[in-house]
């Protein structure tokens, strides 16, 4: 078992056997500011593009901005202050956007979020296998994103993702240092049910 596995098990308690990559993945904010290369982005997208999707429609798109390139600042400016405080040390920012209609008939594609979410998870796990960390952000200026990212009418921002090399927790603002641990999860008994959901508790 690696050191990372051991650290993760301080705050995470597996309830059944599953591949450790799932339990080890988490969303650190501490990143080193080291570059992420275009080749590495290609590897992350390679993993993501094999995700399943309704009618194999592949609604996911990845809009990236490597640090120290002209694309960085406009995408960084889309991120809300609370996330900029740590995302500034990412190696690349990736806006994950989804096509909301099917390309073959322009009809609404009701599963675009489900499909794109599965691609994001492949992306994140591939990053982890390469020693990179990922942290998704909803905290972005969604009203400005369509113009900055050229989304047009049919593409919708799902999340911005900071990808980077692991950094030092001590370099984060103090309140974020306290939150820099893998989070727990609901119990299996709260998540999986035979046949039907249980009745919601009456308030
Ligand atoms: C779609 C999405 C949006 C998120 N938005 C933010 C965000 O704006 N800021 C932030 O600090 N974390 C954000 N997160 C990270 C979640 O808080 C985190 O994934 C969750 O607490 C579970 O922790 P883990 O990823 O470390 O296992 C987001 C995650 C997802 C998947």
mmCIF file of C-alpha atoms and ligand atoms in Angstrom:
data_model
loop_
_atom_site.group_PDB
_atom_site.id
_atom_site.type_symbol
_atom_site.label_atom_id
_atom_site.label_comp_id
_atom_site.label_asym_id
_atom_site.label_seq_id
_atom_site.Cartn_x
_atom_site.Cartn_y
_atom_site.Cartn_z
ATOM 1 C CA UNK A 1 0.000 0.000 0.000
ATOM 2 C CA UNK A 2 1.457 3.401 -0.959
ATOM 3 C CA UNK A 3 1.838 6.358 1.390
ATOM 4 C CA UNK A 4 -1.032 8.038 -0.425
ATOM 5 C CA UNK A 5 -3.277 5.071 0.299
ATOM 6 C CA UNK A 6 -2.357 5.238 3.962
ATOM 7 C CA UNK A 7 -3.067 8.988 4.191
ATOM 8 C CA UNK A 8 -6.420 8.629 2.476
ATOM 9 C CA UNK A 9 -7.466 5.905 4.883
ATOM 10 C CA UNK A 10 -7.105 8.346 7.793
ATOM 11 C CA UNK A 11 -10.331 10.056 6.688
ATOM 12 C CA UNK A 12 -11.950 7.528 4.344
ATOM 13 C CA UNK A 13 -13.369 4.176 5.349
ATOM 14 C CA UNK A 14 -14.037 1.701 2.530
ATOM 15 C CA UNK A 15 -17.039 -0.542 3.207
ATOM 16 C CA UNK A 16 -16.341 -3.125 0.516
ATOM 17 C CA UNK A 17 -13.564 -4.171 -1.839
ATOM 18 C CA UNK A 18 -13.121 -1.720 -4.709
ATOM 19 C CA UNK A 19 -10.082 -0.718 -6.734
ATOM 20 C CA UNK A 20 -8.049 1.662 -4.606
ATOM 21 C CA UNK A 21 -7.877 4.280 -7.385
ATOM 22 C CA UNK A 22 -11.457 5.260 -6.556
ATOM 23 C CA UNK A 23 -10.807 5.711 -2.856
ATOM 24 C CA UNK A 24 -7.495 7.490 -3.421
ATOM 25 C CA UNK A 25 -8.934 10.120 -5.793
ATOM 26 C CA UNK A 26 -9.735 13.390 -4.119
ATOM 27 C CA UNK A 27 -9.628 17.082 -4.939
ATOM 28 C CA UNK A 28 -6.640 18.801 -3.396
ATOM 29 C CA UNK A 29 -6.298 22.577 -3.679
ATOM 30 C CA UNK A 30 -2.532 22.618 -3.064
ATOM 31 C CA UNK A 31 -0.808 22.709 -6.444
ATOM 32 C CA UNK A 32 2.832 23.565 -7.174
ATOM 33 C CA UNK A 33 2.477 25.967 -10.111
ATOM 34 C CA UNK A 34 4.525 23.606 -12.293
ATOM 35 C CA UNK A 35 3.530 23.398 -15.961
ATOM 36 C CA UNK A 36 1.269 20.695 -17.339
ATOM 37 C CA UNK A 37 2.144 19.865 -20.932
ATOM 38 C CA UNK A 38 -0.037 19.602 -23.984
ATOM 39 C CA UNK A 39 1.014 15.960 -24.195
ATOM 40 C CA UNK A 40 -0.379 15.384 -20.718
ATOM 41 C CA UNK A 41 -3.662 17.065 -21.689
ATOM 42 C CA UNK A 42 -3.840 14.715 -24.653
ATOM 43 C CA UNK A 43 -3.494 11.752 -22.287
ATOM 44 C CA UNK A 44 -6.284 13.042 -20.027
ATOM 45 C CA UNK A 45 -8.621 13.607 -22.960
ATOM 46 C CA UNK A 46 -7.676 10.224 -24.402
ATOM 47 C CA UNK A 47 -8.946 8.601 -21.209
ATOM 48 C CA UNK A 48 -12.082 10.747 -21.212
ATOM 49 C CA UNK A 49 -13.068 10.153 -24.811
ATOM 50 C CA UNK A 50 -13.673 6.434 -24.240
ATOM 51 C CA UNK A 51 -16.460 7.177 -21.797
ATOM 52 C CA UNK A 52 -19.942 5.841 -22.623
ATOM 53 C CA UNK A 53 -22.688 8.186 -23.811
ATOM 54 C CA UNK A 54 -26.256 7.998 -25.042
ATOM 55 C CA UNK A 55 -26.234 6.990 -28.762
ATOM 56 C CA UNK A 56 -22.418 7.353 -28.482
ATOM 57 C CA UNK A 57 -23.091 11.072 -28.905
ATOM 58 C CA UNK A 58 -19.921 12.079 -26.980
ATOM 59 C CA UNK A 59 -21.254 15.471 -25.895
ATOM 60 C CA UNK A 60 -18.127 16.387 -23.888
ATOM 61 C CA UNK A 61 -15.648 19.052 -25.046
ATOM 62 C CA UNK A 62 -12.472 20.150 -23.246
ATOM 63 C CA UNK A 63 -11.338 23.767 -23.582
ATOM 64 C CA UNK A 64 -7.892 24.144 -22.067
ATOM 65 C CA UNK A 65 -5.575 26.971 -21.069
ATOM 66 C CA UNK A 66 -1.982 26.034 -20.235
ATOM 67 C CA UNK A 67 -0.384 28.404 -17.740
ATOM 68 C CA UNK A 68 1.934 31.005 -19.326
ATOM 69 C CA UNK A 69 -0.022 30.976 -22.571
ATOM 70 C CA UNK A 70 -2.377 33.689 -23.899
ATOM 71 C CA UNK A 71 -5.385 31.482 -23.152
ATOM 72 C CA UNK A 72 -4.683 31.353 -19.403
ATOM 73 C CA UNK A 73 -5.773 34.830 -18.280
ATOM 74 C CA UNK A 74 -9.243 34.914 -19.910
ATOM 75 C CA UNK A 75 -10.084 31.499 -18.456
ATOM 76 C CA UNK A 76 -8.570 32.330 -15.076
ATOM 77 C CA UNK A 77 -10.665 35.517 -14.960
ATOM 78 C CA UNK A 78 -13.816 33.373 -15.230
ATOM 79 C CA UNK A 79 -13.019 31.727 -11.887
ATOM 80 C CA UNK A 80 -14.577 33.228 -8.756
ATOM 81 C CA UNK A 81 -12.214 34.788 -6.192
ATOM 82 C CA UNK A 82 -12.588 32.004 -3.623
ATOM 83 C CA UNK A 83 -11.353 29.485 -6.200
ATOM 84 C CA UNK A 84 -8.747 31.791 -7.791
ATOM 85 C CA UNK A 85 -6.973 31.846 -4.419
ATOM 86 C CA UNK A 86 -5.708 28.310 -5.026
ATOM 87 C CA UNK A 87 -6.409 27.631 -8.743
ATOM 88 C CA UNK A 88 -3.692 30.198 -9.584
ATOM 89 C CA UNK A 89 -1.165 27.382 -9.010
ATOM 90 C CA UNK A 90 -2.734 24.940 -11.482
ATOM 91 C CA UNK A 91 -0.706 23.885 -14.493
ATOM 92 C CA UNK A 92 -3.708 24.000 -16.785
ATOM 93 C CA UNK A 93 -7.339 25.062 -16.556
ATOM 94 C CA UNK A 94 -9.865 22.947 -18.411
ATOM 95 C CA UNK A 95 -13.435 24.050 -19.021
ATOM 96 C CA UNK A 96 -15.519 20.924 -19.511
ATOM 97 C CA UNK A 97 -18.501 21.805 -21.650
ATOM 98 C CA UNK A 98 -21.298 19.674 -23.028
ATOM 99 C CA UNK A 99 -23.343 19.785 -26.200
ATOM 100 C CA UNK A 100 -26.956 19.949 -25.042
ATOM 101 C CA UNK A 101 -28.475 18.737 -28.314
ATOM 102 C CA UNK A 102 -27.778 15.678 -30.444
ATOM 103 C CA UNK A 103 -25.635 16.462 -33.494
ATOM 104 C CA UNK A 104 -27.618 14.082 -35.715
ATOM 105 C CA UNK A 105 -31.003 15.813 -35.279
ATOM 106 C CA UNK A 106 -30.538 18.870 -33.008
ATOM 107 C CA UNK A 107 -33.090 17.417 -30.569
ATOM 108 C CA UNK A 108 -32.477 18.057 -26.861
ATOM 109 C CA UNK A 109 -29.998 15.514 -25.466
ATOM 110 C CA UNK A 110 -31.334 14.783 -21.982
ATOM 111 C CA UNK A 111 -28.287 12.784 -20.923
ATOM 112 C CA UNK A 112 -25.576 15.321 -21.727
ATOM 113 C CA UNK A 113 -24.794 15.914 -18.058
ATOM 114 C CA UNK A 114 -24.689 12.226 -17.180
ATOM 115 C CA UNK A 115 -22.495 11.465 -20.190
ATOM 116 C CA UNK A 116 -20.087 14.347 -19.615
ATOM 117 C CA UNK A 117 -19.832 13.479 -15.934
ATOM 118 C CA UNK A 118 -18.584 10.025 -16.804
ATOM 119 C CA UNK A 119 -15.960 11.506 -19.134
ATOM 120 C CA UNK A 120 -14.822 13.866 -16.365
ATOM 121 C CA UNK A 121 -14.296 10.944 -13.990
ATOM 122 C CA UNK A 122 -12.119 9.124 -16.531
ATOM 123 C CA UNK A 123 -10.174 12.372 -16.995
ATOM 124 C CA UNK A 124 -9.684 12.725 -13.243
ATOM 125 C CA UNK A 125 -8.604 9.129 -12.686
ATOM 126 C CA UNK A 126 -6.172 9.290 -15.606
ATOM 127 C CA UNK A 127 -4.669 12.431 -14.064
ATOM 128 C CA UNK A 128 -4.289 10.640 -10.753
ATOM 129 C CA UNK A 129 -2.521 7.728 -12.449
ATOM 130 C CA UNK A 130 -0.035 10.275 -13.885
ATOM 131 C CA UNK A 131 0.675 11.869 -10.502
ATOM 132 C CA UNK A 132 -1.426 14.940 -11.284
ATOM 133 C CA UNK A 133 -4.269 16.310 -9.172
ATOM 134 C CA UNK A 134 -7.612 17.639 -10.384
ATOM 135 C CA UNK A 135 -10.162 19.885 -8.713
ATOM 136 C CA UNK A 136 -13.479 20.713 -10.390
ATOM 137 C CA UNK A 137 -15.094 24.117 -9.852
ATOM 138 C CA UNK A 138 -18.685 25.237 -10.250
ATOM 139 C CA UNK A 139 -17.658 28.554 -8.756
ATOM 140 C CA UNK A 140 -17.084 30.379 -12.023
ATOM 141 C CA UNK A 141 -18.786 33.301 -13.741
ATOM 142 C CA UNK A 142 -21.366 31.305 -15.687
ATOM 143 C CA UNK A 143 -22.896 34.389 -17.289
ATOM 144 C CA UNK A 144 -19.540 35.348 -18.841
ATOM 145 C CA UNK A 145 -18.442 31.839 -19.830
ATOM 146 C CA UNK A 146 -20.394 31.507 -23.104
ATOM 147 C CA UNK A 147 -18.706 34.573 -24.635
ATOM 148 C CA UNK A 148 -15.204 33.864 -23.297
ATOM 149 C CA UNK A 149 -15.316 30.186 -24.321
ATOM 150 C CA UNK A 150 -17.320 30.738 -27.535
ATOM 151 C CA UNK A 151 -20.019 28.278 -26.460
ATOM 152 C CA UNK A 152 -22.788 29.494 -28.733
ATOM 153 C CA UNK A 153 -26.340 28.323 -28.061
ATOM 154 C CA UNK A 154 -25.905 24.568 -27.758
ATOM 155 C CA UNK A 155 -22.889 24.106 -25.504
ATOM 156 C CA UNK A 156 -23.123 24.520 -21.750
ATOM 157 C CA UNK A 157 -20.332 24.810 -19.189
ATOM 158 C CA UNK A 158 -20.416 21.859 -16.783
ATOM 159 C CA UNK A 159 -17.393 22.762 -14.658
ATOM 160 C CA UNK A 160 -13.960 24.333 -14.797
ATOM 161 C CA UNK A 161 -11.214 21.962 -13.691
ATOM 162 C CA UNK A 162 -7.849 22.940 -12.268
ATOM 163 C CA UNK A 163 -5.194 20.335 -13.089
ATOM 164 C CA UNK A 164 -1.769 20.516 -11.562
ATOM 165 C CA UNK A 165 1.159 18.946 -9.838
ATOM 166 C CA UNK A 166 0.699 18.335 -6.126
ATOM 167 C CA UNK A 167 1.768 21.280 -4.005
ATOM 168 C CA UNK A 168 2.471 22.063 -0.384
ATOM 169 C CA UNK A 169 -0.540 22.455 1.881
ATOM 170 C CA UNK A 170 1.345 25.107 3.894
ATOM 171 C CA UNK A 171 1.211 27.443 0.860
ATOM 172 C CA UNK A 172 -2.613 27.577 0.939
ATOM 173 C CA UNK A 173 -4.497 30.314 2.805
ATOM 174 C CA UNK A 174 -5.010 29.144 6.420
ATOM 175 C CA UNK A 175 -8.752 28.309 6.173
ATOM 176 C CA UNK A 176 -8.066 26.118 3.150
ATOM 177 C CA UNK A 177 -5.201 24.314 4.891
ATOM 178 C CA UNK A 178 -7.699 23.019 7.446
ATOM 179 C CA UNK A 179 -9.910 21.615 4.656
ATOM 180 C CA UNK A 180 -7.054 19.984 2.721
ATOM 181 C CA UNK A 181 -7.965 16.370 3.526
ATOM 182 C CA UNK A 182 -9.852 13.679 1.611
ATOM 183 C CA UNK A 183 -13.534 13.923 2.509
ATOM 184 C CA UNK A 184 -15.711 11.049 3.789
ATOM 185 C CA UNK A 185 -18.784 9.646 2.058
ATOM 186 C CA UNK A 186 -22.336 8.590 2.877
ATOM 187 C CA UNK A 187 -22.676 4.998 4.007
ATOM 188 C CA UNK A 188 -23.537 2.242 1.534
ATOM 189 C CA UNK A 189 -26.871 1.856 3.383
ATOM 190 C CA UNK A 190 -27.800 5.449 2.426
ATOM 191 C CA UNK A 191 -26.989 4.921 -1.245
ATOM 192 C CA UNK A 192 -28.077 1.502 -2.490
ATOM 193 C CA UNK A 193 -31.579 -0.011 -2.303
ATOM 194 C CA UNK A 194 -33.325 -3.083 -3.595
ATOM 195 C CA UNK A 195 -36.136 -2.199 -5.992
ATOM 196 C CA UNK A 196 -37.260 1.178 -4.632
ATOM 197 C CA UNK A 197 -36.026 4.141 -2.705
ATOM 198 C CA UNK A 198 -37.185 4.153 0.886
ATOM 199 C CA UNK A 199 -39.776 6.723 1.940
ATOM 200 C CA UNK A 200 -38.318 10.131 2.770
ATOM 201 C CA UNK A 201 -38.381 10.804 6.503
ATOM 202 C CA UNK A 202 -41.277 13.091 7.500
ATOM 203 C CA UNK A 203 -40.101 16.452 8.801
HETATM 204 C C1 LIG B 1 -19.149 19.793 -10.527
HETATM 205 C C2 LIG B 1 -18.274 20.114 -9.337
HETATM 206 C C3 LIG B 1 -18.157 21.428 -8.920
HETATM 207 C C4 LIG B 1 -17.328 21.754 -7.843
HETATM 208 N N1 LIG B 1 -17.125 23.075 -7.508
HETATM 209 C C5 LIG B 1 -16.192 23.400 -6.588
HETATM 210 C C6 LIG B 1 -15.845 24.768 -6.376
HETATM 211 O O1 LIG B 1 -16.352 25.701 -7.000
HETATM 212 N N2 LIG B 1 -14.883 25.025 -5.445
HETATM 213 C C7 LIG B 1 -14.262 24.035 -4.718
HETATM 214 O O2 LIG B 1 -13.401 24.352 -3.909
HETATM 215 N N3 LIG B 1 -14.561 22.726 -4.928
HETATM 216 C C8 LIG B 1 -15.503 22.386 -5.853
HETATM 217 N N4 LIG B 1 -15.791 21.066 -6.109
HETATM 218 C C9 LIG B 1 -15.091 19.996 -5.363
HETATM 219 C C10 LIG B 1 -16.046 19.256 -4.436
HETATM 220 O O3 LIG B 1 -16.310 20.045 -3.312
HETATM 221 C C11 LIG B 1 -15.424 17.894 -4.075
HETATM 222 O O4 LIG B 1 -15.323 17.103 -5.221
HETATM 223 C C12 LIG B 1 -16.279 17.155 -3.043
HETATM 224 O O5 LIG B 1 -16.269 17.839 -1.813
HETATM 225 C C13 LIG B 1 -15.780 15.733 -2.810
HETATM 226 O O6 LIG B 1 -14.427 15.767 -2.438
HETATM 227 P P1 LIG B 1 -13.292 14.994 -3.226
HETATM 228 O O7 LIG B 1 -13.382 15.376 -4.683
HETATM 229 O O8 LIG B 1 -12.008 15.502 -2.599
HETATM 230 O O9 LIG B 1 -13.502 13.527 -3.048
HETATM 231 C C14 LIG B 1 -16.627 20.729 -7.152
HETATM 232 C C15 LIG B 1 -16.780 19.396 -7.584
HETATM 233 C C16 LIG B 1 -17.592 19.088 -8.655
HETATM 234 C C17 LIG B 1 -17.670 17.649 -9.118
#
